[in-house]
Coordinates of C-alpha atoms in Angstrom, one line a residue:
Chain O
M1 CA -0.3 0.1 0.0
R2 CA 1.7 3.5 -1.0
V3 CA 2.0 6.1 1.5
Y4 CA 3.2 9.8 0.3
L5 CA 6.2 11.1 2.1
A6 CA 5.9 14.5 2.4
G7 CA 8.4 16.6 4.0
P8 CA 11.9 18.9 3.2
D9 CA 13.7 16.1 3.2
V10 CA 13.7 16.6 -0.2
F11 CA 16.0 19.5 0.3
L12 CA 18.6 17.9 2.3
P13 CA 22.3 17.2 1.0
D14 CA 21.9 13.6 -0.1
A15 CA 17.9 13.5 -0.7
A16 CA 18.6 10.4 -2.8
G17 CA 19.6 8.7 0.5
R18 CA 17.4 10.4 2.6
A19 CA 14.3 9.0 0.2
A20 CA 15.9 5.8 0.4
A21 CA 15.9 5.4 4.3
L22 CA 12.5 6.8 5.0
K23 CA 11.6 4.1 2.1
A24 CA 13.6 1.4 4.1
V25 CA 11.2 2.2 7.4
C26 CA 7.8 2.0 5.6
A27 CA 9.1 -1.4 4.2
R28 CA 9.8 -2.5 7.3
H29 CA 6.2 -2.1 8.2
G30 CA 4.5 -3.4 5.4
L31 CA 4.0 -0.3 3.6
R32 CA 5.5 1.3 -0.1
G33 CA 6.9 4.9 0.3
V34 CA 6.6 7.3 -2.3
S35 CA 9.1 9.9 -2.2
P36 CA 8.6 13.5 -4.2
L37 CA 11.8 12.6 -6.0
D38 CA 10.1 9.3 -7.6
C39 CA 9.4 9.8 -11.1
L40 CA 5.4 9.2 -12.2
E41 CA 4.5 6.0 -13.4
G42 CA 2.8 7.1 -16.5
E43 CA 3.4 10.7 -16.6
P44 CA 1.3 12.3 -19.5
S45 CA 3.3 13.1 -22.2
A46 CA 1.9 16.8 -22.3
W47 CA 4.0 17.3 -18.9
A48 CA 7.4 17.0 -21.0
G49 CA 6.7 20.6 -22.5
L50 CA 6.3 22.1 -18.6
G51 CA 9.3 23.6 -16.8
A52 CA 10.7 21.6 -14.3
A53 CA 8.9 23.3 -11.2
R54 CA 5.6 22.8 -12.8
R55 CA 6.3 19.0 -13.9
I56 CA 7.5 18.5 -10.0
A57 CA 4.1 20.2 -8.7
L58 CA 2.0 18.0 -11.0
C59 CA 3.9 14.8 -10.5
N60 CA 3.5 15.2 -6.5
E61 CA -0.2 16.0 -6.7
A62 CA -0.3 12.3 -9.0
H63 CA 1.9 11.0 -6.3
I64 CA -0.5 12.0 -3.4
R65 CA -3.8 10.9 -5.5
R66 CA -2.3 7.3 -5.9
A67 CA -1.7 7.3 -2.6
A68 CA -3.5 5.7 0.7
A69 CA -2.1 8.2 3.0
V70 CA 0.1 10.9 3.6
I71 CA 2.7 10.9 6.2
A72 CA 4.2 14.5 6.7
N73 CA 7.5 15.6 7.6
L74 CA 6.4 18.8 10.0
T75 CA 9.5 19.5 11.4
P76 CA 9.5 23.2 12.0
F77 CA 11.0 24.6 8.5
R78 CA 12.7 28.1 8.2
G79 CA 10.0 29.4 10.3
P80 CA 7.4 28.2 13.2
S81 CA 5.7 25.9 11.0
A82 CA 6.2 23.3 8.9
D83 CA 7.5 23.4 4.9
A84 CA 4.9 25.1 2.7
G85 CA 5.3 22.9 0.4
T86 CA 4.5 19.7 2.8
V87 CA 1.4 21.8 4.5
F88 CA 0.2 22.1 1.0
E89 CA 0.5 18.5 0.3
V90 CA -0.9 17.6 3.6
G91 CA -4.3 20.1 2.7
F92 CA -4.5 18.1 -0.8
M93 CA -4.8 14.9 1.0
R94 CA -7.3 16.1 3.3
A95 CA -9.3 17.6 0.8
L96 CA -9.1 14.1 -1.1
G97 CA -10.8 12.2 2.4
R98 CA -7.8 10.0 3.0
P99 CA -5.8 9.5 6.1
V100 CA -2.9 12.3 6.7
F101 CA -0.2 11.2 9.5
G102 CA 2.6 13.9 10.7
W103 CA 5.5 13.5 12.7
S104 CA 8.0 16.1 14.0
N105 CA 11.4 16.2 15.6
T106 CA 10.4 19.0 17.8
A107 CA 8.5 18.8 20.7
A108 CA 8.0 22.8 21.5
L109 CA 4.3 23.5 20.4
F110 CA 3.4 26.0 17.6
T111 CA 2.8 29.1 20.4
E112 CA 6.0 28.6 22.0
R113 CA 7.7 28.4 18.6
T114 CA 5.6 31.3 17.3
R115 CA 6.7 33.4 20.5
A116 CA 10.3 32.5 20.0
F117 CA 10.0 33.5 16.4
V118 CA 8.7 36.9 16.8
G119 CA 10.9 37.3 20.0
G120 CA 8.5 36.7 22.6
G121 CA 5.3 38.8 21.7
R122 CA 2.9 40.7 24.2
R123 CA -0.2 39.5 25.8
G124 CA -3.2 42.0 25.4
V125 CA -6.1 42.9 28.0
D126 CA -8.1 40.0 26.5
G127 CA -5.3 37.6 27.3
A128 CA -3.8 36.4 23.9
W129 CA -0.6 36.8 22.6
R130 CA 0.3 38.9 19.7
D131 CA 3.6 39.9 17.5
D132 CA 4.9 43.6 17.7
E133 CA 2.9 44.1 14.6
G134 CA -0.4 43.3 16.8
L135 CA -0.8 39.9 14.8
L136 CA -2.6 37.2 16.7
I137 CA -0.8 34.7 17.9
E138 CA -2.4 30.9 17.6
A139 CA -2.7 29.5 21.3
F140 CA -4.7 26.5 21.0
G141 CA -1.9 23.9 22.6
L142 CA -1.4 22.5 19.0
A143 CA 2.1 21.4 17.1
D144 CA 1.3 23.5 14.3
N145 CA -1.3 25.9 12.6
L146 CA -4.7 24.4 13.5
M147 CA -5.7 23.4 10.1
I148 CA -2.5 20.9 10.0
D149 CA -3.9 19.5 13.3
G150 CA -7.1 19.5 12.7
A151 CA -6.5 17.7 9.0
V152 CA -4.7 15.2 10.9
L153 CA -7.0 14.0 13.6
A154 CA -10.4 14.7 11.4
S155 CA -8.3 12.5 8.4
G156 CA -8.0 9.7 11.2
G157 CA -4.2 9.9 11.0
A158 CA -2.1 11.1 14.1
L159 CA 0.8 13.3 15.0
F160 CA 4.1 12.3 16.5
A161 CA 6.6 14.7 17.9
A162 CA 9.3 14.1 20.1
E163 CA 12.2 16.4 20.7
V164 CA 15.7 15.7 19.1
P165 CA 19.0 17.1 19.4
A166 CA 19.0 20.0 16.9
A167 CA 22.2 18.7 15.4
A168 CA 20.1 15.5 14.8
R169 CA 16.6 17.2 13.5
W170 CA 17.4 16.1 9.8
V171 CA 18.6 13.1 10.9
D172 CA 17.3 10.7 13.7
L173 CA 14.1 8.5 12.2
S174 CA 12.8 7.5 15.4
V175 CA 9.8 9.5 15.6
F176 CA 8.9 9.0 11.9
E177 CA 9.4 5.1 12.4
R178 CA 6.8 5.3 15.2
C179 CA 4.3 7.4 12.9
V180 CA 5.1 4.8 10.0
A181 CA 4.1 1.9 12.5
A182 CA 0.7 3.8 13.4
A183 CA 0.1 4.3 9.9
S184 CA 0.9 0.6 8.8
R185 CA -1.7 -0.4 11.7
M186 CA -4.3 1.6 10.6
L187 CA -4.1 1.0 6.8
L188 CA -3.0 -2.5 6.6
G189 CA -5.2 -3.4 9.9
A190 CA -8.0 -1.5 7.6
A191 CA -7.3 -3.8 4.4
S192 CA -7.0 -7.1 6.4
R193 CA -10.7 -6.4 7.9
C194 CA -12.0 -6.1 4.2
Chain R
M1 CA -20.7 33.5 -6.6
R2 CA -18.7 32.6 -3.5
V3 CA -15.0 32.9 -3.2
Y4 CA -13.0 32.0 0.0
L5 CA -10.8 34.5 1.4
A6 CA -7.7 32.6 2.7
G7 CA -5.1 34.6 4.7
P8 CA -3.3 35.5 7.5
D9 CA -6.1 38.5 7.7
V10 CA -7.7 36.8 10.6
F11 CA -4.8 37.5 12.7
L12 CA -4.9 41.2 12.4
P13 CA -6.0 43.3 15.3
D14 CA -9.4 44.6 13.5
A15 CA -10.1 41.1 12.0
A16 CA -13.8 41.7 11.7
G17 CA -13.2 45.0 9.9
R18 CA -10.1 43.4 7.8
A19 CA -12.8 40.6 6.5
A20 CA -15.5 43.1 5.8
A21 CA -13.3 45.3 4.0
L22 CA -12.2 42.4 1.8
K23 CA -16.1 41.4 1.4
A24 CA -16.3 44.7 0.0
V25 CA -13.7 44.6 -2.5
C26 CA -15.2 41.3 -4.0
A27 CA -18.7 42.7 -3.8
R28 CA -17.4 45.3 -5.9
H29 CA -16.5 42.6 -8.3
G30 CA -19.7 40.7 -8.1
L31 CA -18.5 38.3 -6.4
R32 CA -19.7 36.7 -2.6
G33 CA -16.9 36.9 -0.5
V34 CA -16.4 34.1 2.5
S35 CA -14.5 34.8 5.5
P36 CA -12.8 32.3 7.5
L37 CA -14.5 34.0 10.3
D38 CA -18.1 33.6 9.0
C39 CA -20.1 31.1 10.7
L40 CA -21.4 28.2 8.8
E41 CA -24.6 28.1 7.7
G42 CA -26.1 24.3 8.3
E43 CA -23.1 23.7 10.8
P44 CA -23.3 19.9 12.0
S45 CA -24.6 19.6 15.6
A46 CA -22.2 16.9 16.0
W47 CA -19.2 19.5 15.8
A48 CA -20.6 21.3 19.0
G49 CA -18.9 19.1 21.1
L50 CA -15.4 19.6 19.6
G51 CA -12.9 22.4 20.7
A52 CA -12.6 25.7 19.2
A53 CA -9.3 24.8 16.9
R54 CA -11.4 21.5 15.9
R55 CA -14.3 23.5 14.8
I56 CA -12.5 26.5 13.1
A57 CA -11.0 23.8 10.6
L58 CA -13.9 22.0 9.9
C59 CA -15.9 24.7 9.1
N60 CA -13.2 26.5 6.9
E61 CA -12.5 23.3 5.1
A62 CA -16.6 23.3 4.6
H63 CA -16.3 26.8 3.4
I64 CA -14.0 26.1 0.8
R65 CA -15.8 22.8 -0.5
R66 CA -18.5 25.3 -1.0
A67 CA -16.7 28.1 -2.8
A68 CA -16.2 28.6 -6.5
A69 CA -12.7 29.6 -5.8
V70 CA -10.0 30.4 -3.1
I71 CA -8.2 34.0 -2.9
A72 CA -5.0 33.5 -1.0
N73 CA -3.4 36.6 0.5
L74 CA 0.1 34.6 -0.1
T75 CA 2.2 37.7 1.8
P76 CA 5.0 36.2 3.6
F77 CA 4.1 35.3 7.0
R78 CA 6.7 34.9 9.6
G79 CA 9.2 33.2 7.5
P80 CA 9.7 33.3 3.9
S81 CA 6.7 31.7 2.7
A82 CA 3.1 32.1 3.1
D83 CA 0.8 31.7 6.5
A84 CA 0.7 27.8 7.0
G85 CA -3.1 27.9 7.4
T86 CA -3.4 29.6 3.8
V87 CA -1.1 27.4 2.3
F88 CA -3.1 24.2 3.7
E89 CA -6.3 26.1 2.0
V90 CA -4.5 26.6 -1.3
G91 CA -3.8 22.8 -1.1
F92 CA -6.9 21.7 -0.5
M93 CA -9.0 23.5 -2.9
R94 CA -6.8 22.4 -5.7
A95 CA -7.2 18.7 -4.7
L96 CA -10.8 19.7 -5.2
G97 CA -9.6 21.2 -8.9
R98 CA -11.5 24.2 -8.7
P99 CA -9.2 27.8 -9.4
V100 CA -7.1 29.1 -6.9
F101 CA -5.9 33.0 -7.3
G102 CA -2.9 34.3 -5.1
W103 CA -2.0 37.8 -4.1
S104 CA 1.0 39.2 -2.1
N105 CA 2.4 42.6 -1.0
T106 CA 5.7 41.6 -1.5
A107 CA 7.3 41.8 -4.9
A108 CA 10.5 39.9 -4.0
L109 CA 10.7 36.2 -5.4
F110 CA 10.5 33.2 -3.2
T111 CA 14.6 32.5 -3.6
E112 CA 15.2 35.9 -2.9
R113 CA 13.0 36.0 0.4
T114 CA 14.7 32.5 1.5
R115 CA 18.2 33.5 1.3
A116 CA 17.5 36.6 3.3
F117 CA 16.0 34.4 6.1
V118 CA 18.8 32.3 6.3
G119 CA 21.3 34.9 6.5
G120 CA 22.5 34.9 2.8
G121 CA 23.0 31.1 1.9
R122 CA 25.6 29.8 0.3
R123 CA 26.6 28.4 -3.6
G124 CA 27.6 25.1 -4.4
V125 CA 29.8 23.7 -7.1
D126 CA 26.6 22.5 -8.5
G127 CA 25.3 26.3 -8.6
A128 CA 22.6 25.7 -6.2
W129 CA 22.1 27.8 -2.8
R130 CA 21.9 26.0 0.3
D131 CA 21.5 27.3 3.9
D132 CA 23.8 26.6 6.5
E133 CA 22.7 23.3 7.5
G134 CA 23.2 22.2 3.7
L135 CA 19.6 22.1 2.7
L136 CA 18.7 23.3 -0.9
I137 CA 16.9 26.4 -1.4
E138 CA 14.3 26.7 -4.3
A139 CA 15.6 28.7 -7.1
F140 CA 12.9 28.5 -9.7
G141 CA 12.0 32.0 -10.0
L142 CA 8.5 31.6 -8.2
A143 CA 6.6 33.5 -5.5
D144 CA 6.6 30.7 -3.3
N145 CA 7.1 27.0 -2.8
L146 CA 6.4 25.0 -6.3
M147 CA 3.8 23.5 -5.2
I148 CA 1.8 26.9 -4.8
D149 CA 2.9 28.8 -7.5
G150 CA 2.6 25.1 -9.5
A151 CA -1.0 24.7 -8.0
V152 CA -2.4 28.3 -8.7
L153 CA -1.2 28.2 -12.7
A154 CA -2.5 24.6 -13.0
S155 CA -6.2 25.5 -11.7
G156 CA -6.7 28.2 -13.9
G157 CA -5.9 30.9 -11.4
A158 CA -3.5 33.6 -11.4
L159 CA -0.6 35.2 -9.1
F160 CA -0.8 39.1 -8.0
A161 CA 2.2 40.4 -6.6
A162 CA 3.4 44.1 -6.2
E163 CA 5.8 46.0 -3.4
V164 CA 3.9 47.4 -0.6
P165 CA 5.8 49.6 2.1
A166 CA 5.9 47.2 5.1
A167 CA 3.8 49.3 7.2
A168 CA 1.1 49.1 4.8
R169 CA 1.8 45.5 4.3
W170 CA -1.6 44.7 6.4
V171 CA -3.4 47.3 5.3
D172 CA -2.9 48.2 1.3
L173 CA -5.7 46.0 -0.8
S174 CA -4.6 47.4 -3.9
V175 CA -3.0 44.0 -5.0
F176 CA -5.7 42.1 -3.7
E177 CA -8.4 44.4 -5.8
R178 CA -6.8 43.0 -8.7
C179 CA -6.9 39.7 -8.1
V180 CA -10.5 40.0 -7.0
A181 CA -10.8 41.6 -10.3
A182 CA -9.0 38.7 -12.3
A183 CA -11.1 35.9 -10.7
S184 CA -14.2 37.6 -11.2
R185 CA -13.5 37.8 -15.0
M186 CA -12.8 34.2 -14.6
L187 CA -15.5 32.7 -12.6
L188 CA -18.0 35.0 -13.8
G189 CA -17.3 35.1 -17.4
A190 CA -17.3 31.4 -17.4
A191 CA -20.5 31.7 -15.2
S192 CA -22.2 34.3 -18.2
R193 CA -20.9 31.2 -20.9
C194 CA -23.1 28.7 -19.8

């Protein structure tokens, strides 16, 4: 059963090696991991004339459409939230109605990360945290923006997060493996009941 | 015709006033703007027992499902990319196959913004920009992550961006109005041909 491996892992120096490592974990749990780097079987010939960015975007969308679930690396990336491409893909799969699982190598919650990012923020008379421009800081005790946490839970997926030393943030796969194990139980358990 | 107004505008100090201003622009162009702050007509009674964050997420998803298009404020928000909730909603609508329009009060491209965010980055022997951890910086000449630009174009929507003084970034609606006008021409033009 295919699972799409969303995440900023494609930006790592050895992106191909990283994709292989993620897929090996999936295989151990009976799942076929599909990386954004994978070629798309049966890519429409019409896409050949598009630029690289357009083709990558369409390929990734097609990979997600063919997957039973998305497993998203939600480790914060260049800001308090997950990588934008990953978040897009979480939203994409949520609209398709299939499960989204998320994992993060940071245990700090979104409010805490956002406050650190904006230099602390300040608390208004209404008790809400705001940044220096007065823009609200979400404070729901969630792992990321409420659309992301909400989608994962509503989709039947689950979120896994643990604090990993900064130097191992893009290396450690223990949280990922817990996430894959849960996805496997859900997807293969469901399949075996059919 | 309903258009869903995705964006970090909901975090502004006067979020209700901002939503009203965005809707007024839509109305001038014959569209009914729907804000994430709007109550959902016919909200399922089962949602009443959920926490606020879960209900907001489900309401926004339902608003998007009922909309003819998404018009997304992609002005960078707490990092080089657009607001995470907004990006989620762009992905969500893209999966539904209806048009996504984007607008931004920053003309700087994603590569430039990301390089500024990571302190410049460095260029490898392969010519690619990377941050201090060696993670790649996208360099496709796009406005944001390739999934976002790609989705807008593939959906039949369009992107509008212009540089607005920093102090007016969360006030100026001129780029938004250009975006709404284009969405109106596309949506209402299409409707009148039916």
